Structures are given as C-alpha cells and as structure tokens.
Amino acid sequence: MKEPVSRGDEIELRIGNVAHGGHFIAHWGGRTFFVRHGIPGELVTARVTDVTSKISRADVIEIREPAESRVPVACAVAGPGGCGGCDFQHIAPAAQRTLKTTVLRDALTRQGGLTADEVQHYEVEALDERSLGWRSRVRWSVDRDGRPGMHRHRSSDIVPIDECLLGMPSIARVLDVEALEAITAVQGSDGEVTVIADGQVVSGRSRVTEQVRGDEWRISAKGFWQVHPALAERLVDLACSAAQPGEHWWDLYSGAGLFSRYLAEAVGDGRVDSVESYTASVRDARRNLHDHRQVAVHEADVETWLETAPGRPDGVILDPPRSGAGEKVVTLIAERQPRTVIYVACDPVALGRDVATFRAQGYRLADVTSLDAFPMTHHFETVATLTAEIDGHPII
C-alpha cells in the first residue's frame, strides 16, 4: 500500500543511484521518486513536485547529511525552482563525471544489452579544465514583461537572469537588446560576437568563424555548431581516424560537414556522401566543402536517402539527433554491411537502444570514448565504434 502524498508536501528521503536526465532515485512510502539537486547517499528534505501512479518527482530543499562531493553553487538560480539548465552545479566536477559514467554504463547494459563486465572500463573523461565559462552559444528566452531568462526544469516558466555562468565571458551577460521571444549570443573562435534577437541578426556577422585543426570554418550564426569550443576538433580526431585512402564513407546527419571534410582528406581519391536535411546546415556544408571534390553533399532525410543509397560503404559516421537513429535507420545501414560504424551520441539511452539494434544485426561494440563536454549539466558526448562481424569474424 502506497502512503498518500501530494504536490507541495515535504518528505525525508535517502538519495539513491543517479538516473539519466539529471535525476536521482529515492523511495518513500512505497513510491519511487525522481529527485533533483541531490547526491547519492545524502539524507535530505525534499518537496514533492509531481505525483503519478508509477513515478513521482521531488526537489531537494534541505540537506541533512551532505555528501563529500557537495560544493557551493556559483549561480544564484541553480537550484530548486530555478533555472533548469545546471543539474549538477552542486557537485564537484570529478564527481559529476563519476555519475555520468554510471549513467553511460547503465544505458549500455539496460538498453544496449551488454554485460557489466563488458562496460566496466568505459568512463566519462574531462574534455578540458573548464567547468564554467565554456559555452560559445547562449540563448535567453524573454518573458511577458520583456525580461530575459532561462526556463525552469520541465516548465514553460522563465526565470529572469542577467548572466549565465556557463557562457564564455564575452557572452555570459545579457546584452542590451530588445526582443519579444529570444536572444542568442554566439562567439566564434576568433572572439567576435554575433547577437540574434527573435531570429534576426542585430549585431555582428551573420556567419561566425570557427577553427578546427587550423582550418577556418564559416558557419551561419543561426545554424548548428558544437557549443564547447574544444569539442569539434576532438570529435574529428575520434570519428575520422578509421578512414583509409581510397575508401567510400557515409557521413549521416552531417550538419555543416565537419566530419565530411576530414573524411575527404583521409580517403584521398575515395568518396564521401554527406547527408543532412536542415537547409541552413546544408548551405554551410556546401560553402565549406567546395574544395573537396570527393564529397557529395545531399540535402535529404537520412532514412529516405538510405532506402536508395548507392553501393556498400567501407565506413559510416552516424551523428543523429538526441532521440537517436532508430531501428529503421540502423537496419538500413547494417544491410549494407559497412566494415565500421562510428556513432556520435549526445544521449546515452538512445545510444544504448541503437547499439542493441546494431548488435542484433551482427555488429560488435568495439570501443567507447565519452567526453564531459557539458560540465554542470547531466549531458555528455559519446563516440562509439561498432565493427561488423559474421560468425565472430570481422568483415573486411
């Protein structure tokens, strides 16, 4: 029998394991709670924020027995009822990575079907020394009174705020710009800042400059680029190293063509098919890849393109949205039997699901590198390498 509890009630909880999404598990009165702002092992007072028949939610409001890894938060609105962005600002950075490692291994076992022994050596590692001041793009929403701020967790409510400590110093504070809905500030690798209000560039250039391996990229300020300045180059190093001269590779969900460019350099006189559906990113890709004749840029839905894609590629880079590639896309790739699939994931649970599908199609998870590219949040980036096998032997 479950004990009655209502939204707004305050209850005592012992915080248990971390769960995907920045939550921690706790049990009370026969109920399972998803709790924010705790740390495993802590005894806390929590305020109930939601009650359902299966899982309820709560926010920590008082720490009775703190964990050793608890630290003071740097931001005044990072906590219960505040901005929903920084899930882990109350946790020391090294401990954040330990928690993310638990989430990674859990996703690969629960969703991916691997054993605990198979995943025990995978860890989330630091990308660089920054815990704050790393975001090169910051977006503020504007409330009904014209005040910029950030959304509360799982809410359309906006918490007024004039500074985001995750932002790089030149874009951390809200600039003096009028907007009805949103303000976005973007800092390129050259330090120049572009400001966008309600979708229109109001200061700076419409294209920002980014640097990867000493190469200059010109990217639409309103387009997609990795928000951590150290991430793009590290991903290239991890994702493109398997390509060999003369090979044929697919770069799926290719965005501005980051991987396609360095795949082209690796395959030499081979071929790269770059597939992206977002028009602004396709324009960026064509602009930045025009000197790389090995690359064919396709503006297309990945699943639709795969249904009629030519030939059998030697390798595939797969960088899907947060929801993952999905069973149909994974199956269409596996049917062509590429030797290697490099899967770039920003969601470990979606990665786990797709790894399970690849494994059912005869692929083996050969390697995983995870990067703490989003400190103070529950997010991290993972690059997984899958290799094709028949009867336990690699496909060559």
Tab-separated table of N, CA and C in Angstrom, residues 6-92:
chain	number	residue	atom	x	y	z
A	6	SER	N	1.049	14.454	-1.664
A	6	SER	CA	0.535	15.423	-2.624
A	6	SER	C	1.629	16.393	-3.029
A	7	ARG	N	1.424	17.026	-4.154
A	7	ARG	CA	2.347	18.045	-4.607
A	7	ARG	C	2.465	19.138	-3.549
A	8	GLY	N	3.700	19.521	-3.255
A	8	GLY	CA	3.946	20.526	-2.225
A	8	GLY	C	4.309	19.952	-0.876
A	9	ASP	N	4.038	18.672	-0.655
A	9	ASP	CA	4.402	18.042	0.613
A	9	ASP	C	5.927	17.966	0.751
A	10	GLU	N	6.398	18.027	2.002
A	10	GLU	CA	7.824	17.879	2.281
A	10	GLU	C	8.059	16.537	2.953
A	11	ILE	N	9.024	15.755	2.426
A	11	ILE	CA	9.280	14.412	2.926
A	11	ILE	C	10.780	14.214	3.108
A	12	GLU	N	11.132	13.275	3.963
A	12	GLU	CA	12.539	12.946	4.172
A	12	GLU	C	12.918	11.793	3.254
A	13	LEU	N	14.056	11.931	2.552
A	13	LEU	CA	14.491	10.923	1.598
A	13	LEU	C	15.973	10.619	1.772
A	14	ARG	N	16.331	9.371	1.523
A	14	ARG	CA	17.734	8.979	1.384
A	14	ARG	C	17.985	8.834	-0.117
A	15	ILE	N	18.889	9.634	-0.646
A	15	ILE	CA	19.120	9.661	-2.082
A	15	ILE	C	19.870	8.402	-2.527
A	16	GLY	N	19.340	7.786	-3.591
A	16	GLY	CA	19.955	6.575	-4.135
A	16	GLY	C	20.719	6.851	-5.418
A	17	ASN	N	20.700	5.901	-6.338
A	17	ASN	CA	21.522	5.963	-7.549
A	17	ASN	C	21.111	7.099	-8.478
A	18	VAL	N	22.066	7.532	-9.295
A	18	VAL	CA	21.777	8.518	-10.323
A	18	VAL	C	20.996	7.851	-11.448
A	19	ALA	N	20.124	8.623	-12.098
A	19	ALA	CA	19.363	8.157	-13.255
A	19	ALA	C	19.598	9.115	-14.407
A	20	HIS	N	19.353	8.657	-15.613
A	20	HIS	CA	19.513	9.500	-16.793
A	20	HIS	C	18.602	10.723	-16.691
A	21	GLY	N	19.110	11.879	-17.103
A	21	GLY	CA	18.299	13.084	-17.108
A	21	GLY	C	18.563	14.020	-15.953
A	22	GLY	N	19.602	13.758	-15.158
A	22	GLY	CA	19.924	14.636	-14.045
A	22	GLY	C	19.136	14.360	-12.783
A	23	HIS	N	18.512	13.181	-12.709
A	23	HIS	CA	17.718	12.804	-11.546
A	23	HIS	C	18.461	11.778	-10.687
A	24	PHE	N	17.940	11.622	-9.465
A	24	PHE	CA	18.425	10.575	-8.572
A	24	PHE	C	17.216	9.815	-8.046
A	25	ILE	N	17.412	8.529	-7.794
A	25	ILE	CA	16.317	7.670	-7.361
A	25	ILE	C	16.232	7.668	-5.839
A	26	ALA	N	15.006	7.752	-5.327
A	26	ALA	CA	14.766	7.606	-3.890
A	26	ALA	C	13.420	6.916	-3.717
A	27	HIS	N	13.238	6.292	-2.544
A	27	HIS	CA	11.987	5.576	-2.273
A	27	HIS	C	11.385	6.080	-0.961
A	28	TRP	N	10.080	6.225	-0.985
A	28	TRP	CA	9.356	6.708	0.199
A	28	TRP	C	7.911	6.238	0.130
A	29	GLY	N	7.449	5.648	1.211
A	29	GLY	CA	6.045	5.266	1.311
A	29	GLY	C	5.564	4.356	0.212
A	30	GLY	N	6.439	3.454	-0.255
A	30	GLY	CA	6.059	2.545	-1.336
A	30	GLY	C	6.104	3.179	-2.711
A	31	ARG	N	6.647	4.377	-2.801
A	31	ARG	CA	6.722	5.093	-4.068
A	31	ARG	C	8.179	5.280	-4.489
A	32	THR	N	8.370	5.359	-5.794
A	32	THR	CA	9.681	5.683	-6.364
A	32	THR	C	9.667	7.141	-6.799
A	33	PHE	N	10.684	7.879	-6.344
A	33	PHE	CA	10.793	9.294	-6.671
A	33	PHE	C	11.998	9.549	-7.561
A	34	PHE	N	11.815	10.419	-8.557
A	34	PHE	CA	12.922	11.017	-9.293
A	34	PHE	C	13.208	12.348	-8.613
A	35	VAL	N	14.423	12.501	-8.083
A	35	VAL	CA	14.759	13.659	-7.256
A	35	VAL	C	15.866	14.470	-7.920
A	36	ARG	N	15.699	15.781	-7.932
A	36	ARG	CA	16.729	16.683	-8.441
A	36	ARG	C	17.454	17.370	-7.294
A	37	HIS	N	18.735	17.724	-7.582
A	37	HIS	CA	19.573	18.519	-6.673
A	37	HIS	C	20.108	17.708	-5.488
A	38	GLY	N	20.085	16.398	-5.579
A	38	GLY	CA	20.669	15.553	-4.549
A	38	GLY	C	21.979	14.945	-5.008
A	39	ILE	N	22.544	14.098	-4.153
A	39	ILE	CA	23.737	13.306	-4.453
A	39	ILE	C	23.551	11.955	-3.769
A	40	PRO	N	23.927	10.847	-4.405
A	40	PRO	CA	23.736	9.543	-3.781
A	40	PRO	C	24.290	9.486	-2.361
A	41	GLY	N	23.493	8.913	-1.457
A	41	GLY	CA	23.884	8.750	-0.066
A	41	GLY	C	23.392	9.841	0.855
A	42	GLU	N	22.994	10.967	0.332
A	42	GLU	CA	22.568	12.082	1.177
A	42	GLU	C	21.203	11.819	1.814
A	43	LEU	N	21.038	12.318	3.026
A	43	LEU	CA	19.730	12.378	3.682
A	43	LEU	C	19.226	13.804	3.510
A	44	VAL	N	18.022	13.945	2.944
A	44	VAL	CA	17.537	15.279	2.581
A	44	VAL	C	16.069	15.436	2.933
A	45	THR	N	15.635	16.683	2.963
A	45	THR	CA	14.221	17.016	2.919
A	45	THR	C	13.918	17.454	1.497
A	46	ALA	N	12.877	16.891	0.926
A	46	ALA	CA	12.531	17.198	-0.459
A	46	ALA	C	11.076	17.640	-0.550
A	47	ARG	N	10.823	18.553	-1.477
A	47	ARG	CA	9.449	18.994	-1.732
A	47	ARG	C	8.909	18.260	-2.951
A	48	VAL	N	7.762	17.624	-2.803
A	48	VAL	CA	7.147	16.863	-3.883
A	48	VAL	C	6.657	17.828	-4.968
A	49	THR	N	7.045	17.565	-6.229
A	49	THR	CA	6.646	18.431	-7.343
A	49	THR	C	5.665	17.759	-8.298
A	50	ASP	N	5.558	16.432	-8.215
A	50	ASP	CA	4.641	15.719	-9.113
A	50	ASP	C	4.388	14.332	-8.541
A	51	VAL	N	3.153	13.857	-8.671
A	51	VAL	CA	2.786	12.537	-8.154
A	51	VAL	C	2.030	11.783	-9.238
A	52	THR	N	2.522	10.576	-9.570
A	52	THR	CA	1.827	9.709	-10.514
A	52	THR	C	1.721	8.318	-9.910
A	53	SER	N	1.046	7.436	-10.608
A	53	SER	CA	0.856	6.084	-10.091
A	53	SER	C	2.144	5.264	-10.134
A	54	LYS	N	3.088	5.643	-10.995
A	54	LYS	CA	4.318	4.877	-11.138
A	54	LYS	C	5.529	5.606	-10.558
A	55	ILE	N	5.778	6.812	-11.042
A	55	ILE	CA	6.965	7.559	-10.623
A	55	ILE	C	6.556	8.967	-10.226
A	56	SER	N	7.063	9.424	-9.102
A	56	SER	CA	6.804	10.783	-8.646
A	56	SER	C	8.108	11.569	-8.667
A	57	ARG	N	7.989	12.884	-8.499
A	57	ARG	CA	9.158	13.752	-8.597
A	57	ARG	C	9.248	14.658	-7.374
A	58	ALA	N	10.492	15.065	-7.054
A	58	ALA	CA	10.706	15.953	-5.907
A	58	ALA	C	11.989	16.729	-6.101
A	59	ASP	N	12.085	17.880	-5.426
A	59	ASP	CA	13.286	18.708	-5.408
A	59	ASP	C	13.843	18.761	-3.992
A	60	VAL	N	15.155	18.605	-3.868
A	60	VAL	CA	15.803	18.733	-2.561
A	60	VAL	C	15.743	20.191	-2.113
A	61	ILE	N	15.300	20.418	-0.872
A	61	ILE	CA	15.249	21.786	-0.341
A	61	ILE	C	16.092	21.956	0.925
A	62	GLU	N	16.507	20.839	1.530
A	62	GLU	CA	17.351	20.916	2.723
A	62	GLU	C	18.255	19.695	2.780
A	63	ILE	N	19.523	19.914	3.102
A	63	ILE	CA	20.492	18.824	3.195
A	63	ILE	C	20.708	18.503	4.666
A	64	ARG	N	20.367	17.300	5.085
A	64	ARG	CA	20.557	16.891	6.476
A	64	ARG	C	21.893	16.185	6.663
A	65	GLU	N	22.258	15.350	5.719
A	65	GLU	CA	23.555	14.666	5.747
A	65	GLU	C	24.185	14.825	4.365
A	66	PRO	N	25.075	15.814	4.178
A	66	PRO	CA	25.636	16.088	2.847
A	66	PRO	C	26.675	15.060	2.421
A	67	ALA	N	26.789	14.862	1.124
A	67	ALA	CA	27.852	14.030	0.557
A	67	ALA	C	29.152	14.828	0.529
A	68	GLU	N	30.284	14.116	0.534
A	68	GLU	CA	31.581	14.791	0.479
A	68	GLU	C	31.758	15.566	-0.815
A	69	SER	N	31.085	15.154	-1.878
A	69	SER	CA	31.257	15.803	-3.180
A	69	SER	C	30.366	17.022	-3.364
A	70	ARG	N	29.552	17.367	-2.363
A	70	ARG	CA	28.697	18.556	-2.489
A	70	ARG	C	29.541	19.819	-2.345
A	71	VAL	N	29.307	20.780	-3.248
A	71	VAL	CA	30.031	22.051	-3.239
A	71	VAL	C	29.035	23.193	-3.350
A	72	PRO	N	29.418	24.410	-2.951
A	72	PRO	CA	28.514	25.558	-3.114
A	72	PRO	C	28.249	25.838	-4.590
A	73	VAL	N	27.026	26.203	-4.919
A	73	VAL	CA	26.702	26.544	-6.308
A	73	VAL	C	27.180	27.964	-6.592
A	74	ALA	N	27.616	28.185	-7.830
A	74	ALA	CA	28.137	29.501	-8.213
A	74	ALA	C	27.036	30.443	-8.674
A	75	CYS	N	25.915	29.875	-9.127
A	75	CYS	CA	24.840	30.673	-9.714
A	75	CYS	C	23.665	30.773	-8.749
A	76	ALA	N	23.107	31.968	-8.617
A	76	ALA	CA	22.022	32.195	-7.656
A	76	ALA	C	20.734	31.474	-8.024
A	77	VAL	N	20.556	31.113	-9.289
A	77	VAL	CA	19.303	30.465	-9.697
A	77	VAL	C	19.503	28.993	-10.056
A	78	ALA	N	20.656	28.424	-9.707
A	78	ALA	CA	20.903	26.999	-9.963
A	78	ALA	C	20.464	26.203	-8.743
A	79	GLY	N	19.233	25.781	-8.730
A	79	GLY	CA	18.720	25.047	-7.589
A	79	GLY	C	17.222	24.876	-7.693
A	80	PRO	N	16.577	24.375	-6.666
A	80	PRO	CA	15.133	24.131	-6.694
A	80	PRO	C	14.351	25.376	-7.106
A	81	GLY	N	13.482	25.198	-8.092
A	81	GLY	CA	12.649	26.294	-8.553
A	81	GLY	C	13.346	27.271	-9.461
A	82	GLY	N	14.645	27.068	-9.708
A	82	GLY	CA	15.406	28.000	-10.523
A	82	GLY	C	15.569	27.518	-11.947
A	83	CYS	N	16.650	27.960	-12.588
A	83	CYS	CA	16.948	27.581	-13.967
A	83	CYS	C	17.086	26.067	-14.081
A	84	GLY	N	16.566	25.508	-15.152
A	84	GLY	CA	16.613	24.065	-15.335
A	84	GLY	C	17.851	23.571	-16.047
A	85	GLY	N	18.813	24.460	-16.321
A	85	GLY	CA	19.960	24.063	-17.132
A	85	GLY	C	21.040	23.303	-16.390
A	86	CYS	N	21.444	23.784	-15.217
A	86	CYS	CA	22.564	23.178	-14.483
A	86	CYS	C	22.055	22.160	-13.475
A	87	ASP	N	22.011	20.896	-13.874
A	87	ASP	CA	21.557	19.836	-12.977
A	87	ASP	C	22.562	19.528	-11.882
A	88	PHE	N	23.863	19.721	-12.190
A	88	PHE	CA	24.928	19.190	-11.330
A	88	PHE	C	25.840	20.275	-10.753
A	89	GLN	N	25.410	21.529	-10.720
A	89	GLN	CA	26.311	22.576	-10.253
A	89	GLN	C	26.660	22.433	-8.773
A	90	HIS	N	25.865	21.662	-8.042
A	90	HIS	CA	26.125	21.452	-6.619
A	90	HIS	C	27.095	20.297	-6.365
A	91	ILE	N	27.654	19.722	-7.426
A	91	ILE	CA	28.511	18.539	-7.318
A	91	ILE	C	29.896	18.870	-7.859
A	92	ALA	N	30.940	18.437	-7.160
A	92	ALA	CA	32.309	18.662	-7.616
A	92	ALA	C	32.501	18.064	-9.013
